[in-house]
Coordinates of C-alpha atoms and ligand atoms in Angstrom, one line a residue:
X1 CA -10.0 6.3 -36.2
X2 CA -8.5 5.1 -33.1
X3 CA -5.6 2.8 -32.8
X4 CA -6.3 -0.7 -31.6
X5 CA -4.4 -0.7 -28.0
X6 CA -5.9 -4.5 -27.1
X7 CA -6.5 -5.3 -23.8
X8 CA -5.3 -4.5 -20.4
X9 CA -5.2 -7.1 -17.7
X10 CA -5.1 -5.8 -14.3
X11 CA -4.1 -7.4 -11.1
X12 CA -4.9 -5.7 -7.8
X13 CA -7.8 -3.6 -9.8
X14 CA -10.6 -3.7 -6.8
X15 CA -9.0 -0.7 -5.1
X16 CA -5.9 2.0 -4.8
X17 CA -3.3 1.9 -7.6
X18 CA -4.5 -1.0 -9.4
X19 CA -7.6 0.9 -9.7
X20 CA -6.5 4.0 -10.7
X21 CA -4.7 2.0 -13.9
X22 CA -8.0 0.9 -14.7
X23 CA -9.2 4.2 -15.1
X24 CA -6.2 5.3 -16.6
X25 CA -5.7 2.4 -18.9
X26 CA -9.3 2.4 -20.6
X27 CA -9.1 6.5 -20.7
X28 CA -6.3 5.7 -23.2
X29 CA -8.4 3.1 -25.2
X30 CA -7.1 -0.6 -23.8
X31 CA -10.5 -3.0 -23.1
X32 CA -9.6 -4.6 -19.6
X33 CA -9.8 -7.3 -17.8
X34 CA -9.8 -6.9 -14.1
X35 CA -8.4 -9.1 -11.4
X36 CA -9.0 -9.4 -7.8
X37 CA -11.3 -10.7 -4.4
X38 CA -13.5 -8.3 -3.8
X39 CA -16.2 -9.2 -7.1
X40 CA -18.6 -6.4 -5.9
X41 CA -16.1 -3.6 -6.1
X42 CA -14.5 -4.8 -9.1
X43 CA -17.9 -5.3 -10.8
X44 CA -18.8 -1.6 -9.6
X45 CA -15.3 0.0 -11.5
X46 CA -16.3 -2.2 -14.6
X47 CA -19.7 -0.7 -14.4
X48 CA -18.5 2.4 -14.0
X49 CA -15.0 2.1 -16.7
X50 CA -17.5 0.5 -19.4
X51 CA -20.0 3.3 -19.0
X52 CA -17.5 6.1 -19.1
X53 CA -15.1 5.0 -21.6
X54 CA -17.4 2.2 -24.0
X55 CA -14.5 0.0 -23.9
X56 CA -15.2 -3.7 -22.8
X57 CA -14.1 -4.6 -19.2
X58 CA -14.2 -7.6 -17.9
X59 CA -14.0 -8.9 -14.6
X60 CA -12.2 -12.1 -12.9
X61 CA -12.7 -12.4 -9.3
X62 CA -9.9 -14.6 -8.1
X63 CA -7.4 -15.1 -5.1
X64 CA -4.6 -15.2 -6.3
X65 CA -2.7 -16.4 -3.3
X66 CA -4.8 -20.4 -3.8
X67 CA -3.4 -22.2 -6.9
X68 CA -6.7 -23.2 -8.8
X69 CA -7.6 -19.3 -9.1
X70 CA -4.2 -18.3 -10.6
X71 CA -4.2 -21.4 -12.9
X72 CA -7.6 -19.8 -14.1
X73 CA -5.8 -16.2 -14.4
X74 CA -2.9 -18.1 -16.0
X75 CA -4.8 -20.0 -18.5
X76 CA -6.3 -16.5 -19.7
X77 CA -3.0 -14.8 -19.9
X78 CA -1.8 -18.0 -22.0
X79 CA -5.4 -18.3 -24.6
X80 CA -6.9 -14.5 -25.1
X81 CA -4.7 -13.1 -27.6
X82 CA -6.6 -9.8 -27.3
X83 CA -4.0 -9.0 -24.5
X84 CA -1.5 -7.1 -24.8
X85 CA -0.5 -5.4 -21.7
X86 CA 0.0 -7.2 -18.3
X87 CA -0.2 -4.7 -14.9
X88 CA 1.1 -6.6 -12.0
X89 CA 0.1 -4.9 -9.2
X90 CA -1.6 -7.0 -6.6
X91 CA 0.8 -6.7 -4.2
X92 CA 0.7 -6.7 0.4
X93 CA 2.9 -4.9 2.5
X94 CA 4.5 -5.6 5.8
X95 CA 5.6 -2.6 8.4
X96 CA 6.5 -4.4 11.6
X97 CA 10.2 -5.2 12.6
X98 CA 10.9 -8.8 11.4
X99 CA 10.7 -10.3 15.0
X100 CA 7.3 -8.5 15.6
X101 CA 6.0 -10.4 12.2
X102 CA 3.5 -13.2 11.6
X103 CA 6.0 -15.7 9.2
X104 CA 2.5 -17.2 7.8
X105 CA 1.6 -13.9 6.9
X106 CA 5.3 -13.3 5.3
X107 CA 4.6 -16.2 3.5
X108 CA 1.5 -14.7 2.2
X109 CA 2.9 -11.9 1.2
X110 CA 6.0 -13.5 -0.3
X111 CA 3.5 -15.9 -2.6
X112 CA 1.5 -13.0 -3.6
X113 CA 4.5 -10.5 -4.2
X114 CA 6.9 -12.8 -6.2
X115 CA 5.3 -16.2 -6.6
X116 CA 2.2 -15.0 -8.1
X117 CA 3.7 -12.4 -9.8
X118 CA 6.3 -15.1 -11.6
X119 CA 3.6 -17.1 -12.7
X120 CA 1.2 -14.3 -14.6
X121 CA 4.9 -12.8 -16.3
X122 CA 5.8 -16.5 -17.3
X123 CA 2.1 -17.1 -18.6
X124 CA 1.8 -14.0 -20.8
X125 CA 5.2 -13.6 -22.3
X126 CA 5.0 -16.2 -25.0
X127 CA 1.7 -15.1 -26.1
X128 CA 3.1 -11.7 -26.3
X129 CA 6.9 -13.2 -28.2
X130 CA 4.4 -15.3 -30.7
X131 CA 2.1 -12.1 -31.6
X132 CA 5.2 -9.8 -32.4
X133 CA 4.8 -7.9 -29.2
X134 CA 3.5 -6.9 -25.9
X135 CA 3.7 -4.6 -22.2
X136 CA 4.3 -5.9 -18.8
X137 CA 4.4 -3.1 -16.0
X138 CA 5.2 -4.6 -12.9
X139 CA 4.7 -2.6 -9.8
X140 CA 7.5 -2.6 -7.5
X141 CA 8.4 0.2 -4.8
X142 CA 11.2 2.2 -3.4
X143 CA 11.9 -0.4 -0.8
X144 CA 13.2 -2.6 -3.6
X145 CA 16.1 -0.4 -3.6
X146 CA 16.0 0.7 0.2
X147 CA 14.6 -2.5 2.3
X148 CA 15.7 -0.9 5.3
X149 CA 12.8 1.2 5.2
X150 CA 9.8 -1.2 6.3
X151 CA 9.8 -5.0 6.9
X152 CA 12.8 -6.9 5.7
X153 CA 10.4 -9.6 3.6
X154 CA 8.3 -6.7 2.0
X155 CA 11.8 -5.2 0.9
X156 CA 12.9 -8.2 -0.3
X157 CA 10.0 -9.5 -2.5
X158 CA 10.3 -5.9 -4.0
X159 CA 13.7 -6.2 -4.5
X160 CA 12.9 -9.8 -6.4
X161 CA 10.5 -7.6 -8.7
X162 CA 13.2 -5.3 -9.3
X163 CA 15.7 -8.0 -10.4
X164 CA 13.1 -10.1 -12.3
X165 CA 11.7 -6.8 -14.4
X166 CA 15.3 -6.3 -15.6
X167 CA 16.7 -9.5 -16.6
X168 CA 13.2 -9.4 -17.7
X169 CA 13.8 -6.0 -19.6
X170 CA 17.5 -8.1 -21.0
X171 CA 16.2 -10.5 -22.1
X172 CA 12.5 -9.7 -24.3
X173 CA 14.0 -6.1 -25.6
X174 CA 14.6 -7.5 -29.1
X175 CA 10.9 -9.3 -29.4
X176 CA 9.5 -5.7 -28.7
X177 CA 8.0 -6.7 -25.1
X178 CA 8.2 -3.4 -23.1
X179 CA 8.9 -4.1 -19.6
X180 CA 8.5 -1.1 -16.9
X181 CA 9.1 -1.2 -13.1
X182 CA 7.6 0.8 -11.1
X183 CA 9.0 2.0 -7.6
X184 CA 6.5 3.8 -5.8
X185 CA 7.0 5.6 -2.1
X186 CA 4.6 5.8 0.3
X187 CA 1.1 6.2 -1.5
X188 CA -2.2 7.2 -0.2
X189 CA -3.9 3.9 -0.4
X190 CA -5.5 0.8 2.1
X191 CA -2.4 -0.9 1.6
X192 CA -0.7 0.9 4.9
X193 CA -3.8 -0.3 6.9
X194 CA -3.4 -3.8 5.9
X195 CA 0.2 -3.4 6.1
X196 CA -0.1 -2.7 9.5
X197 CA 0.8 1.1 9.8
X198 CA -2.6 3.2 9.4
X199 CA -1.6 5.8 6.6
X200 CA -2.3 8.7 9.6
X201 CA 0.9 7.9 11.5
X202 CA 2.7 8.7 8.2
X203 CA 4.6 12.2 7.7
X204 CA 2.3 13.8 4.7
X205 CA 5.7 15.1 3.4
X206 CA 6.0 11.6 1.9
X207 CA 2.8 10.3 1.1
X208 CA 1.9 10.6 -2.7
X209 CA -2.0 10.6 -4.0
X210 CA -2.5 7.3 -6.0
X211 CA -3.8 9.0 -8.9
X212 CA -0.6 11.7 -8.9
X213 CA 1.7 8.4 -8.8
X214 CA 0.0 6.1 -11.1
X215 CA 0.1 9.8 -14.0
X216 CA 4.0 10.2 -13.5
X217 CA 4.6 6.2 -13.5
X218 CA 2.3 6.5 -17.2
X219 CA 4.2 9.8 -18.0
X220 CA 7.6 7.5 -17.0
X221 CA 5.9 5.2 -19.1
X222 CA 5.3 7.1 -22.3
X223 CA 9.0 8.7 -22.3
X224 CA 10.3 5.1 -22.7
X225 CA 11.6 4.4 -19.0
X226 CA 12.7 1.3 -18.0
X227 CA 12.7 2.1 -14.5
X228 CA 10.1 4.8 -12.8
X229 CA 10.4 6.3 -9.4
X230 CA 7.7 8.4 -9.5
X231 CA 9.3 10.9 -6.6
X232 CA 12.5 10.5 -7.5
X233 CA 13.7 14.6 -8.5
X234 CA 16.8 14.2 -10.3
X235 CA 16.9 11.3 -12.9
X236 CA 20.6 11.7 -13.1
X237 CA 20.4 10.2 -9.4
X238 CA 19.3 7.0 -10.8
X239 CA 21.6 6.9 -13.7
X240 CA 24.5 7.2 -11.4
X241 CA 23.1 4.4 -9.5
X242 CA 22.9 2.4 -13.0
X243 CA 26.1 3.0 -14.3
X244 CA 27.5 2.6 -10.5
X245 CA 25.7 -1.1 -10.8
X246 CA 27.2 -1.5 -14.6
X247 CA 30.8 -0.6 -13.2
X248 CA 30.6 -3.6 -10.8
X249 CA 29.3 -6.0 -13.5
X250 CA 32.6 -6.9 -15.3
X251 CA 34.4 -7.6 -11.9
X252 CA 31.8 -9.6 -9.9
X253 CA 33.2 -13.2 -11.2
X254 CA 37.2 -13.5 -11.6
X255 CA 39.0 -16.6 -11.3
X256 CA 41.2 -15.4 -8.4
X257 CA 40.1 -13.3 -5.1
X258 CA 40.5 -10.0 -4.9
X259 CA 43.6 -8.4 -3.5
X260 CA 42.4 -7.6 -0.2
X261 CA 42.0 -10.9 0.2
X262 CA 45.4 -12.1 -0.2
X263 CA 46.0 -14.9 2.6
Ligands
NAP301 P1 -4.3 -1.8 -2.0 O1 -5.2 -0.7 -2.3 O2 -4.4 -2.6 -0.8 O3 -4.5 -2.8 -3.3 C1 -4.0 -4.1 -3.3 C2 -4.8 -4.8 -4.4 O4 -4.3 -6.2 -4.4 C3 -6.3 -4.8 -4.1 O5 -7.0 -4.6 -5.3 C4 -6.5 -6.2 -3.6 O6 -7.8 -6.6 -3.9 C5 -5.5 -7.0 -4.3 N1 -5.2 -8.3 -3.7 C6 -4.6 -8.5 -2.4 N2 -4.5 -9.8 -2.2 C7 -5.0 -10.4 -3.3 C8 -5.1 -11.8 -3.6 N3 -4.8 -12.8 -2.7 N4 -5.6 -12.1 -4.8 C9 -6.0 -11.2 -5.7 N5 -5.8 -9.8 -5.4 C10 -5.4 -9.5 -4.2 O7 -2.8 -1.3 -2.1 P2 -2.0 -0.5 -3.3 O8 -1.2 0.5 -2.6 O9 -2.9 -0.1 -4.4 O10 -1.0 -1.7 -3.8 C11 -0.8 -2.1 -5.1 C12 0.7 -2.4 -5.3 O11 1.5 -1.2 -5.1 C13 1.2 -3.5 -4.4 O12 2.0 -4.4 -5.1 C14 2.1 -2.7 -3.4 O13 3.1 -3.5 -2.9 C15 2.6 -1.6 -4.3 N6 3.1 -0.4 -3.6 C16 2.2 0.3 -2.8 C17 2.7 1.4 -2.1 C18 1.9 2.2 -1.2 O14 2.5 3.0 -0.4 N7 0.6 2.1 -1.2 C19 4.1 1.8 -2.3 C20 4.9 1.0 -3.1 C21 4.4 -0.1 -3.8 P3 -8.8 -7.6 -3.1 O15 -8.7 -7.3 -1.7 O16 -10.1 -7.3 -3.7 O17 -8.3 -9.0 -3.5

């Protein structure tokens, strides 16, 4: 007998990591419900999942960047109560140098990255409180942590995801919602092309397969991790820069400035 995992709604699923979950995520028994443009290549990984695996996969083809289509998405995440894990992964990049960047297309990406985002999380959590439980992964990247690395706005809307998937973590942790970032590097995917920086100008040294970063995030996943940098060598790297984080906590809000400050 298999254990009931319910189902698995997907953002991003037409292509690269969101796909890959797909895969992944039926392979380990979830029915899924996949979100994104492109209907003709999401119906062709439902064909395919549903075939494979016998699970039920559904697909929603939706932008989730114009308001009607995420109040559809929304509405779903707020009436099926088949689902019980939420993947946030649609996600677009930005390479250029701020002053080289379209700001409409930061905008874009800024609606997609965190507004869109917000709204899914905030649509599915008190479904998930009300049933006694629930998953949200929500996929960041390294430059959450380390915006200097590509365009300031991409950095930044990570960083937002970061932030929001821990107080998020704080929070739901005693209504048994898991919460899990992931911080991905550089991954083999279309994203760089769209991005702006074709994935062929990268150093291979850095550049992960999706389906190698989307097993560790799972494996990150099934040891319990809060956080999951799928590169990352050392975990105890991390957990200094956690407790580093914690050390500054009590201190950030005193009623008097700091010494060095003395007038
Ligand atoms: P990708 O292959 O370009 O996938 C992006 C997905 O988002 C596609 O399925 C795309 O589908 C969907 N999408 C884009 N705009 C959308 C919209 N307006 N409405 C609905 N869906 C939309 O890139 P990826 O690398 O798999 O990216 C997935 C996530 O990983 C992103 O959040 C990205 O920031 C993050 N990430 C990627 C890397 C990397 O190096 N690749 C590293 C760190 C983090 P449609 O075009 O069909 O809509």
């Amino acid at each position: 007998m298999t254990t009931r995992m319910g189902t698995a709604l997907i953002t991003g699923a037409s292509s690269g990591i969101g796909a890959i979950y797909a895969e992944r995520l039926s392979r380990r028994g979830y029915d899924l419900i996949l979100v994104a443009r492109n209907r003709d290549r999401l119906n062709a990984l439902a064909k395919r999942l549903s075939d494979e695996t016998g699970r039920s996969v559904e697909v929603v083809a939706a932008d989730l960047g114009a308001k009607a289509d995420l109040a559809r998405v929304e509405d779903l995440l707020r009436t099926d109560a088949s689902i019980t894990m939420l993947v946030n992964n649609a996600g677009i990049g930005a390479t250029r140098p701020l002053l080289e960047s379209n700001i409409d297309k930061l905008e874009d990406l800024l609606t997609l990255n965190v507004n869109v985002l917000t709204r899914l999380t905030y649509a599915a959590v008190p479904g998930f409180v009300a049933r006694g439980g629930g998953t949200i992964i929500n996929i960041a990247s390294i430059v959450a942590i380390a915006p200097e690395v590509l365009n300031g706005v991409y950095g930044g809307s990570k960083a937002f995801v970061l932030a929001f998937s821990q107080s998020l973590h704080n929070e739901l942790k005693d209504q048994n919602v898991r919460v899990q970032v992931v911080l991905p590097g550089a991954t083999a995917t279309d994203f760089w092309e769209a991005a702006g920086t074709p994935l062929q100008y990268l150093p291979s040294a850095i550049v992960m397969k999706a389906e190698d970063m989307v097993d560790a995030a799972l494996a990150g996943f099934d040891q319990g991790e809060f956080v999951t940098i799928p590169s990352l060598p050392d975990i105890a790297d991390l957990d200094a820069y956690e407790a580093a984080r914690q050390k500054l906590v009590p201190h950030l809000s005193l009623s008097a400035p700091a010494a060095r400050y003395a007038t």
